[in-house]
GROMACS .gro file of N, CA and C in nm:
model
  468
    1MET      N    1   0.202  -3.051   2.129
    1MET     CA    2   0.102  -2.951   2.107
    1MET      C    3   0.044  -2.972   1.967
    2THR      N    4  -0.085  -2.966   1.958
    2THR     CA    5  -0.151  -2.978   1.829
    2THR      C    6  -0.232  -2.853   1.806
    3VAL      N    7  -0.210  -2.793   1.692
    3VAL     CA    8  -0.285  -2.674   1.654
    3VAL      C    9  -0.357  -2.707   1.526
    4SER      N   10  -0.483  -2.680   1.525
    4SER     CA   11  -0.564  -2.708   1.407
    4SER      C   12  -0.631  -2.579   1.362
    5PHE      N   13  -0.621  -2.549   1.233
    5PHE     CA   14  -0.684  -2.431   1.178
    5PHE      C   15  -0.793  -2.476   1.082
    6GLU      N   16  -0.902  -2.407   1.088
    6GLU     CA   17  -1.009  -2.436   0.995
    6GLU      C   18  -1.071  -2.303   0.955
    7ALA      N   19  -1.095  -2.289   0.829
    7ALA     CA   20  -1.156  -2.166   0.779
    7ALA      C   21  -1.298  -2.198   0.736
    8ARG      N   22  -1.390  -2.117   0.779
    8ARG     CA   23  -1.527  -2.139   0.734
    8ARG      C   24  -1.553  -2.049   0.614
    9ARG      N   25  -1.634  -2.096   0.528
    9ARG     CA   26  -1.664  -2.024   0.405
    9ARG      C   27  -1.750  -1.902   0.439
   10GLN      N   28  -1.704  -1.786   0.394
   10GLN     CA   29  -1.776  -1.662   0.420
   10GLN      C   30  -1.879  -1.633   0.312
   11ALA      N   31  -1.848  -1.671   0.191
   11ALA     CA   32  -1.938  -1.642   0.080
   11ALA      C   33  -1.926  -1.754  -0.022
   12PRO      N   34  -2.028  -1.778  -0.099
   12PRO     CA   35  -2.019  -1.884  -0.199
   12PRO      C   36  -1.916  -1.852  -0.306
   13ALA      N   37  -1.849  -1.954  -0.355
   13ALA     CA   38  -1.750  -1.936  -0.460
   13ALA      C   39  -1.821  -1.898  -0.589
   14GLN      N   40  -1.765  -1.803  -0.658
   14GLN     CA   41  -1.824  -1.761  -0.784
   14GLN      C   42  -1.746  -1.822  -0.899
   15TYR      N   43  -1.814  -1.849  -1.007
   15TYR     CA   44  -1.753  -1.899  -1.129
   15TYR      C   45  -1.674  -2.028  -1.106
   16ARG      N   46  -1.721  -2.109  -1.014
   16ARG     CA   47  -1.659  -2.238  -0.983
   16ARG      C   48  -1.511  -2.224  -0.944
   17ASP      N   49  -1.477  -2.111  -0.889
   17ASP     CA   50  -1.339  -2.085  -0.849
   17ASP      C   51  -1.325  -2.117  -0.701
   18ARG      N   52  -1.231  -2.198  -0.669
   18ARG     CA   53  -1.208  -2.233  -0.529
   18ARG      C   54  -1.070  -2.183  -0.488
   19GLY      N   55  -1.065  -2.123  -0.370
   19GLY     CA   56  -0.938  -2.074  -0.322
   19GLY      C   57  -0.852  -2.189  -0.272
   20ARG      N   58  -0.723  -2.174  -0.288
   20ARG     CA   59  -0.629  -2.274  -0.238
   20ARG      C   60  -0.541  -2.210  -0.133
   21GLY      N   61  -0.598  -2.175  -0.026
   21GLY     CA   62  -0.520  -2.115   0.080
   21GLY      C   63  -0.552  -1.969   0.091
   22GLY      N   64  -0.514  -1.914   0.197
   22GLY     CA   65  -0.539  -1.774   0.221
   22GLY      C   66  -0.458  -1.731   0.341
   23PRO      N   67  -0.496  -1.625   0.404
   23PRO     CA   68  -0.421  -1.577   0.518
   23PRO      C   69  -0.408  -1.682   0.629
   24VAL      N   70  -0.511  -1.762   0.650
   24VAL     CA   71  -0.503  -1.864   0.757
   24VAL      C   72  -0.399  -1.970   0.721
   25THR      N   73  -0.399  -2.013   0.598
   25THR     CA   74  -0.303  -2.115   0.555
   25THR      C   75  -0.160  -2.062   0.563
   26VAL      N   76  -0.140  -1.943   0.516
   26VAL     CA   77  -0.007  -1.883   0.520
   26VAL      C   78   0.039  -1.866   0.664
   27PHE      N   79  -0.052  -1.820   0.749
   27PHE     CA   80  -0.018  -1.804   0.890
   27PHE      C   81   0.016  -1.938   0.954
   28ALA      N   82  -0.062  -2.041   0.924
   28ALA     CA   83  -0.038  -2.173   0.981
   28ALA      C   84   0.097  -2.228   0.937
   29GLN      N   85   0.132  -2.209   0.812
   29GLN     CA   86   0.262  -2.257   0.764
   29GLN      C   87   0.377  -2.184   0.834
   30ALA      N   88   0.364  -2.054   0.850
   30ALA     CA   89   0.468  -1.976   0.918
   30ALA      C   90   0.478  -2.017   1.065
   31LEU      N   91   0.364  -2.039   1.129
   31LEU     CA   92   0.364  -2.081   1.269
   31LEU      C   93   0.428  -2.219   1.284
   32HIS      N   94   0.396  -2.309   1.195
   32HIS     CA   95   0.453  -2.443   1.198
   32HIS      C   96   0.605  -2.437   1.184
   33ALA      N   97   0.654  -2.358   1.090
   33ALA     CA   98   0.798  -2.345   1.070
   33ALA      C   99   0.864  -2.284   1.193
   34HIS      N  100   0.798  -2.186   1.254
   34HIS     CA  101   0.855  -2.120   1.371
   34HIS      C  102   0.857  -2.213   1.492
   35LEU      N  103   0.750  -2.288   1.515
   35LEU     CA  104   0.741  -2.376   1.631
   35LEU      C  105   0.843  -2.490   1.625
   36PHE      N  106   0.867  -2.541   1.505
   36PHE     CA  107   0.956  -2.656   1.493
   36PHE      C  108   1.095  -2.617   1.446
   37GLY      N  109   1.124  -2.489   1.443
   37GLY     CA  110   1.258  -2.444   1.407
   37GLY      C  111   1.294  -2.474   1.262
   38LEU      N  112   1.195  -2.487   1.179
   38LEU     CA  113   1.221  -2.514   1.038
   38LEU      C  114   1.255  -2.384   0.966
   39PRO      N  115   1.335  -2.395   0.863
   39PRO     CA  116   1.363  -2.272   0.789
   39PRO      C  117   1.237  -2.227   0.717
   40GLU      N  118   1.216  -2.099   0.719
   40GLU     CA  119   1.099  -2.046   0.649
   40GLU      C  120   1.129  -2.045   0.500
   41GLU      N  121   1.030  -2.079   0.425
   41GLU     CA  122   1.048  -2.090   0.281
   41GLU      C  123   1.070  -1.952   0.221
   42ASP      N  124   1.167  -1.945   0.131
   42ASP     CA  125   1.191  -1.821   0.058
   42ASP      C  126   1.131  -1.835  -0.080
   43GLU      N  127   1.001  -1.842  -0.082
   43GLU     CA  128   0.931  -1.853  -0.209
   43GLU      C  129   0.928  -1.716  -0.275
   44PRO      N  130   0.925  -1.716  -0.407
   44PRO     CA  131   0.912  -1.586  -0.473
   44PRO      C  132   0.777  -1.525  -0.439
   45LEU      N  133   0.774  -1.395  -0.443
   45LEU     CA  134   0.649  -1.326  -0.412
   45LEU      C  135   0.544  -1.356  -0.518
   46PRO      N  136   0.420  -1.367  -0.475
   46PRO     CA  137   0.314  -1.390  -0.573
   46PRO      C  138   0.297  -1.267  -0.662
   47THR      N  139   0.248  -1.292  -0.781
   47THR     CA  140   0.225  -1.179  -0.871
   47THR      C  141   0.081  -1.132  -0.865
   48ALA      N  142  -0.009  -1.218  -0.827
   48ALA     CA  143  -0.150  -1.178  -0.815
   48ALA      C  144  -0.165  -1.087  -0.693
   49LEU      N  145  -0.247  -0.986  -0.707
   49LEU     CA  146  -0.262  -0.890  -0.598
   49LEU      C  147  -0.319  -0.952  -0.472
   50ASP      N  148  -0.411  -1.048  -0.486
   50ASP     CA  149  -0.465  -1.111  -0.365
   50ASP      C  150  -0.357  -1.194  -0.296
   51GLY      N  151  -0.271  -1.257  -0.371
   51GLY     CA  152  -0.159  -1.331  -0.311
   51GLY      C  153  -0.059  -1.238  -0.246
   52LEU      N  154  -0.038  -1.123  -0.307
   52LEU     CA  155   0.052  -1.023  -0.250
   52LEU      C  156  -0.005  -0.966  -0.120
   53LEU      N  157  -0.135  -0.950  -0.118
   53LEU     CA  158  -0.201  -0.905   0.005
   53LEU      C  159  -0.181  -1.007   0.117
   54GLN      N  160  -0.194  -1.133   0.084
   54GLN     CA  161  -0.174  -1.238   0.184
   54GLN      C  162  -0.030  -1.239   0.235
   55ALA      N  163   0.065  -1.210   0.146
   55ALA     CA  164   0.206  -1.208   0.186
   55ALA      C  165   0.233  -1.096   0.286
   56THR      N  166   0.155  -0.990   0.282
   56THR     CA  167   0.178  -0.880   0.377
   56THR      C  168   0.147  -0.922   0.520
   57HIS      N  169   0.064  -1.025   0.537
   57HIS     CA  170   0.028  -1.070   0.672
   57HIS      C  171   0.142  -1.145   0.740
   58THR      N  172   0.233  -1.201   0.661
   58THR     CA  173   0.340  -1.280   0.721
   58THR      C  174   0.478  -1.219   0.701
   59ALA      N  175   0.488  -1.112   0.625
   59ALA     CA  176   0.618  -1.049   0.599
   59ALA      C  177   0.662  -0.974   0.724
   60THR      N  178   0.766  -1.027   0.786
   60THR     CA  179   0.816  -0.962   0.908
   60THR      C  180   0.953  -0.901   0.886
   61ALA      N  181   1.031  -0.958   0.797
   61ALA     CA  182   1.165  -0.905   0.772
   61ALA      C  183   1.154  -0.778   0.688
   62PRO      N  184   1.237  -0.680   0.719
   62PRO     CA  185   1.233  -0.556   0.642
   62PRO      C  186   1.252  -0.578   0.491
   63GLU      N  187   1.338  -0.673   0.455
   63GLU     CA  188   1.362  -0.699   0.313
   63GLU      C  189   1.237  -0.754   0.246
   64GLN      N  190   1.159  -0.833   0.319
   64GLN     CA  191   1.034  -0.885   0.265
   64GLN      C  192   0.934  -0.773   0.241
   65GLN      N  193   0.927  -0.682   0.335
   65GLN     CA  194   0.834  -0.570   0.322
   65GLN      C  195   0.872  -0.482   0.204
   66THR      N  196   1.001  -0.458   0.186
   66THR     CA  197   1.048  -0.381   0.071
   66THR      C  198   1.015  -0.452  -0.059
   67ALA      N  199   1.037  -0.583  -0.061
   67ALA     CA  200   1.009  -0.661  -0.182
   67ALA      C  201   0.861  -0.658  -0.217
   68ILE      N  202   0.776  -0.661  -0.116
   68ILE     CA  203   0.631  -0.657  -0.142
   68ILE      C  204   0.593  -0.523  -0.204
   69LEU      N  205   0.646  -0.414  -0.151
   69LEU     CA  206   0.615  -0.283  -0.208
   69LEU      C  207   0.669  -0.270  -0.350
   70GLN      N  208   0.788  -0.326  -0.374
   70GLN     CA  209   0.844  -0.321  -0.509
   70GLN      C  210   0.759  -0.404  -0.606
   71GLN      N  211   0.713  -0.519  -0.561
   71GLN     CA  212   0.627  -0.603  -0.645
   71GLN      C  213   0.494  -0.533  -0.673
   72LEU      N  214   0.441  -0.466  -0.573
   72LEU     CA  215   0.317  -0.391  -0.591
   72LEU      C  216   0.337  -0.279  -0.694
   73ALA      N  217   0.449  -0.210  -0.687
   73ALA     CA  218   0.478  -0.105  -0.785
   73ALA      C  219   0.486  -0.164  -0.926
   74GLU      N  220   0.546  -0.282  -0.938
   74GLU     CA  221   0.554  -0.348  -1.069
   74GLU      C  222   0.415  -0.384  -1.119
   75GLN      N  223   0.330  -0.433  -1.031
   75GLN     CA  224   0.195  -0.467  -1.071
   75GLN      C  225   0.116  -0.342  -1.113
   76LEU      N  226   0.141  -0.232  -1.046
   76LEU     CA  227   0.075  -0.108  -1.085
   76LEU      C  228   0.122  -0.061  -1.222
   77ARG      N  229   0.250  -0.084  -1.253
   77ARG     CA  230   0.298  -0.049  -1.387
   77ARG      C  231   0.228  -0.136  -1.492
   78ASN      N  232   0.206  -0.263  -1.459
   78ASN     CA  233   0.130  -0.349  -1.550
   78ASN      C  234  -0.013  -0.298  -1.565
   79ALA      N  235  -0.070  -0.253  -1.454
   79ALA     CA  236  -0.206  -0.199  -1.458
   79ALA      C  237  -0.214  -0.074  -1.546
   80THR      N  238  -0.109   0.009  -1.542
   80THR     CA  239  -0.112   0.130  -1.625
   80THR      C  240  -0.112   0.093  -1.773
   81GLU      N  241  -0.042  -0.013  -1.809
   81GLU     CA  242  -0.044  -0.057  -1.949
   81GLU      C  243  -0.183  -0.106  -1.989
   82ILE      N  244  -0.246  -0.180  -1.899
   82ILE     CA  245  -0.382  -0.229  -1.928
   82ILE      C  246  -0.478  -0.111  -1.943
   83ILE      N  247  -0.469  -0.016  -1.852
   83ILE     CA  248  -0.556   0.101  -1.857
   83ILE      C  249  -0.534   0.178  -1.987
   84GLN      N  250  -0.407   0.193  -2.024
   84GLN     CA  251  -0.377   0.268  -2.146
   84GLN      C  252  -0.433   0.199  -2.270
   85ARG      N  253  -0.426   0.067  -2.274
   85ARG     CA  254  -0.484  -0.006  -2.388
   85ARG      C  255  -0.634   0.017  -2.396
   86TYR      N  256  -0.700   0.017  -2.282
   86TYR     CA  257  -0.845   0.042  -2.284
   86TYR      C  258  -0.875   0.187  -2.316
   87GLN      N  259  -0.788   0.278  -2.278
   87GLN     CA  260  -0.806   0.417  -2.315
   87GLN      C  261  -0.801   0.431  -2.467
   88TYR      N  262  -0.701   0.367  -2.528
   88TYR     CA  263  -0.691   0.370  -2.675
   88TYR      C  264  -0.813   0.304  -2.739
   89ARG      N  265  -0.856   0.194  -2.678
   89ARG     CA  266  -0.973   0.122  -2.731
   89ARG      C  267  -1.098   0.210  -2.724
   90ALA      N  268  -1.112   0.284  -2.615
   90ALA     CA  269  -1.228   0.373  -2.599
   90ALA      C  270  -1.226   0.482  -2.706
   91GLN      N  271  -1.107   0.532  -2.738
   91GLN     CA  272  -1.097   0.633  -2.843
   91GLN      C  273  -1.127   0.571  -2.980
   92TRP      N  274  -1.075   0.452  -3.002
   92TRP     CA  275  -1.095   0.383  -3.130
   92TRP      C  276  -1.242   0.349  -3.153
   93ASP      N  277  -1.307   0.303  -3.046
   93ASP     CA  278  -1.449   0.266  -3.056
   93ASP      C  279  -1.541   0.387  -3.047
   94ARG      N  280  -1.484   0.504  -3.033
   94ARG     CA  281  -1.560   0.630  -3.026
   94ARG      C  282  -1.662   0.629  -2.911
   95LEU      N  283  -1.615   0.580  -2.797
   95LEU     CA  284  -1.698   0.588  -2.677
   95LEU      C  285  -1.704   0.733  -2.633
   96PRO      N  286  -1.795   0.768  -2.545
   96PRO     CA  287  -1.802   0.908  -2.500
   96PRO      C  288  -1.665   0.958  -2.453
   97ASP      N  289  -1.639   1.085  -2.478
   97ASP     CA  290  -1.508   1.144  -2.448
   97ASP      C  291  -1.468   1.127  -2.302
   98ASP      N  292  -1.566   1.135  -2.212
   98ASP     CA  293  -1.531   1.126  -2.070
   98ASP      C  294  -1.477   0.989  -2.032
   99VAL      N  295  -1.509   0.884  -2.108
   99VAL     CA  296  -1.457   0.751  -2.079
   99VAL      C  297  -1.306   0.749  -2.101
  100ALA      N  298  -1.262   0.797  -2.216
  100ALA     CA  299  -1.119   0.800  -2.244
  100ALA      C  300  -1.046   0.895  -2.149
  101GLU      N  301  -1.110   1.007  -2.114
  101GLU     CA  302  -1.048   1.102  -2.021
  101GLU      C  303  -1.030   1.041  -1.883
  102ARG      N  304  -1.132   0.973  -1.835
  102ARG     CA  305  -1.123   0.910  -1.702
  102ARG      C  306  -1.018   0.799  -1.701
  103LEU      N  307  -1.012   0.723  -1.810
  103LEU     CA  308  -0.908   0.620  -1.819
  103LEU      C  309  -0.769   0.684  -1.822
  104GLY      N  310  -0.758   0.797  -1.889
  104GLY     CA  311  -0.630   0.869  -1.890
  104GLY      C  312  -0.592   0.917  -1.751
  105ASP      N  313  -0.691   0.968  -1.677
  105ASP     CA  314  -0.665   1.010  -1.538
  105ASP      C  315  -0.624   0.892  -1.452
  106ALA      N  316  -0.694   0.780  -1.467
  106ALA     CA  317  -0.661   0.660  -1.389
  106ALA      C  318  -0.521   0.612  -1.423
  107HIS      N  319  -0.484   0.618  -1.550
  107HIS     CA  320  -0.350   0.579  -1.594
  107HIS      C  321  -0.244   0.665  -1.524
  108ASP      N  322  -0.265   0.797  -1.527
  108ASP     CA  323  -0.169   0.889  -1.465
  108ASP      C  324  -0.158   0.867  -1.314
  109GLN      N  325  -0.272   0.845  -1.249
  109GLN     CA  326  -0.270   0.825  -1.104
  109GLN      C  327  -0.201   0.695  -1.066
  110ALA      N  328  -0.229   0.588  -1.140
  110ALA     CA  329  -0.165   0.459  -1.112
  110ALA      C  330  -0.014   0.469  -1.133
  111GLN      N  331   0.025   0.543  -1.237
  111GLN     CA  332   0.167   0.561  -1.264
  111GLN      C  333   0.234   0.640  -1.152
  112GLN      N  334   0.163   0.740  -1.101
  112GLN     CA  335   0.218   0.820  -0.991
  112GLN      C  336   0.231   0.737  -0.863
  113VAL      N  337   0.133   0.653  -0.835
  113VAL     CA  338   0.141   0.567  -0.716
  113VAL      C  339   0.258   0.470  -0.729
  114ALA      N  340   0.278   0.413  -0.847
  114ALA     CA  341   0.390   0.320  -0.868
  114ALA      C  342   0.523   0.391  -0.843
  115GLN      N  343   0.535   0.512  -0.893
  115GLN     CA  344   0.659   0.588  -0.871
  115GLN      C  345   0.679   0.620  -0.724
  116SER      N  346   0.572   0.653  -0.654
  116SER     CA  347   0.582   0.681  -0.510
  116SER      C  348   0.626   0.557  -0.434
  117LEU      N  349   0.571   0.441  -0.470
  117LEU     CA  350   0.611   0.317  -0.403
  117LEU      C  351   0.758   0.286  -0.429
  118ASP      N  352   0.806   0.314  -0.550
  118ASP     CA  353   0.948   0.294  -0.580
  118ASP      C  354   1.035   0.380  -0.489
  119LEU      N  355   0.988   0.499  -0.456
  119LEU     CA  356   1.066   0.589  -0.372
  119LEU      C  357   1.064   0.549  -0.225
  120VAL      N  358   0.951   0.500  -0.176
  120VAL     CA  359   0.941   0.471  -0.033
  120VAL      C  360   0.980   0.329   0.004
  121ALA      N  361   0.977   0.237  -0.089
  121ALA     CA  362   1.005   0.096  -0.057
  121ALA      C  363   1.141   0.075   0.011
  122PRO      N  364   1.249   0.138  -0.036
  122PRO     CA  365   1.378   0.116   0.030
  122PRO      C  366   1.382   0.156   0.176
  123ALA      N  367   1.294   0.246   0.218
  123ALA     CA  368   1.293   0.290   0.357
  123ALA      C  369   1.259   0.176   0.452
  124PHE      N  370   1.186   0.075   0.404
  124PHE     CA  371   1.149  -0.036   0.492
  124PHE      C  372   1.264  -0.131   0.518
  125SER      N  373   1.366  -0.132   0.432
  125SER     CA  374   1.477  -0.225   0.455
  125SER      C  375   1.599  -0.156   0.512
  126SER      N  376   1.598  -0.024   0.521
  126SER     CA  377   1.711   0.044   0.583
  126SER      C  378   1.671   0.085   0.724
  127PRO      N  379   1.761   0.068   0.818
  127PRO     CA  380   1.725   0.102   0.956
  127PRO      C  381   1.697   0.251   0.968
  128PRO      N  382   1.606   0.285   1.058
  128PRO     CA  383   1.577   0.427   1.077
  128PRO      C  384   1.699   0.500   1.133
  129ALA      N  385   1.712   0.621   1.093
  129ALA     CA  386   1.825   0.702   1.141
  129ALA      C  387   1.809   0.729   1.289
  130ALA      N  388   1.923   0.729   1.358
  130ALA     CA  389   1.920   0.757   1.502
  130ALA      C  390   1.880   0.902   1.522
  131PRO      N  391   1.797   0.927   1.620
  131PRO     CA  392   1.757   1.066   1.643
  131PRO      C  393   1.878   1.149   1.684
  132ALA      N  394   1.882   1.271   1.639
  132ALA     CA  395   1.993   1.361   1.671
  132ALA      C  396   1.987   1.395   1.819
  133PRO      N  397   2.105   1.399   1.883
  133PRO     CA  398   2.104   1.434   2.026
  133PRO      C  399   2.054   1.577   2.041
  134PRO      N  400   1.987   1.602   2.152
  134PRO     CA  401   1.933   1.736   2.170
  134PRO      C  402   2.047   1.838   2.179
  135GLY      N  403   2.034   1.943   2.105
  135GLY     CA  404   2.135   2.049   2.106
  135GLY      C  405   2.103   2.150   2.214
  136PRO      N  406   2.183   2.255   2.219
  136PRO     CA  407   2.155   2.358   2.320
  136PRO      C  408   2.021   2.424   2.290
  137GLN      N  409   1.948   2.443   2.395
  137GLN     CA  410   1.816   2.503   2.381
  137GLN      C  411   1.832   2.654   2.369
  138PRO      N  412   1.761   2.717   2.274
  138PRO     CA  413   1.770   2.863   2.265
  138PRO      C  414   1.707   2.927   2.388
  139ARG      N  415   1.765   3.036   2.427
  139ARG     CA  416   1.712   3.106   2.543
  139ARG      C  417   1.597   3.194   2.497
  140HIS      N  418   1.492   3.181   2.570
  140HIS     CA  419   1.375   3.263   2.539
  140HIS      C  420   1.376   3.382   2.632
  141THR      N  421   1.363   3.497   2.575
  141THR     CA  422   1.353   3.617   2.660
  141THR      C  423   1.208   3.656   2.667
  142ALA      N  424   1.171   3.691   2.782
  142ALA     CA  425   1.032   3.730   2.801
  142ALA      C  426   1.012   3.869   2.742
  143ALA      N  427   0.903   3.885   2.673
  143ALA     CA  428   0.871   4.017   2.617
  143ALA      C  429   0.825   4.107   2.729
  144PRO      N  430   0.857   4.236   2.719
  144PRO     CA  431   0.812   4.325   2.826
  144PRO      C  432   0.660   4.329   2.827
  145PRO      N  433   0.603   4.342   2.944
  145PRO     CA  434   0.458   4.345   2.951
  145PRO      C  435   0.403   4.461   2.871
  146ALA      N  436   0.293   4.436   2.806
  146ALA     CA  437   0.230   4.541   2.725
  146ALA      C  438   0.165   4.643   2.816
  147LEU      N  439   0.184   4.766   2.780
  147LEU     CA  440   0.123   4.873   2.858
  147LEU      C  441  -0.021   4.888   2.815
  148PRO      N  442  -0.108   4.911   2.907
  148PRO     CA  443  -0.249   4.930   2.868
  148PRO      C  444  -0.263   5.055   2.783
  149THR      N  445  -0.340   5.044   2.683
  149THR     CA  446  -0.363   5.159   2.595
  149THR      C  447  -0.497   5.222   2.632
  150PRO      N  448  -0.501   5.353   2.630
  150PRO     CA  449  -0.630   5.418   2.662
  150PRO      C  450  -0.731   5.389   2.552
  151LEU      N  451  -0.850   5.365   2.593
  151LEU     CA  452  -0.956   5.338   2.497
  151LEU      C  453  -1.002   5.469   2.435
  152ALA      N  454  -1.017   5.469   2.308
  152ALA     CA  455  -1.060   5.591   2.238
  152ALA      C  456  -1.206   5.617   2.270
  153GLY      N  457  -1.236   5.741   2.292
  153GLY     CA  458  -1.374   5.782   2.314
  153GLY      C  459  -1.425   5.755   2.452
  154ARG      N  460  -1.340   5.715   2.541
  154ARG     CA  461  -1.384   5.686   2.678
  154ARG      C  462  -1.353   5.807   2.764
  155ARG      N  463  -1.448   5.852   2.838
  155ARG     CA  464  -1.426   5.970   2.923
  155ARG      C  465  -1.453   5.933   3.068
  156ARG      N  466  -1.386   6.010   3.151
  156ARG     CA  467  -1.407   5.987   3.292
  156ARG      C  468  -1.497   6.088   3.350
   0.00000   0.00000   0.00000
């Protein structure tokens, strides 16, 4: 069996930057390893966000998925440092107050997302808890039928 993958260019490369692989390449490598019974490479996770995004397409093991979320949280912590430096720079350069405030908000939000990812990442590598067996069902008693109430101001 011969499988050939080819990617067509969707948009022109900017700044003379050429991609060296992408989701198609990663998928082809994983398929090749699976078809021929080769061990899948345990390469370290990429640090660039676009590389991390590509890794999500082939991460099938729960440990891989957890590692990707942990790496993403680490990258967000790096982003918070970058944002904070620019926030300080905006204050130093006396840019409009709203610039530093928005950067401060972005810093806090990125930090919160990183903390949330730290909390949820382990859930992907631990098996889900078995559902609890159904317990005894509570007995529902029917309420007595409501008696009709006379309408006020109605005469016969």
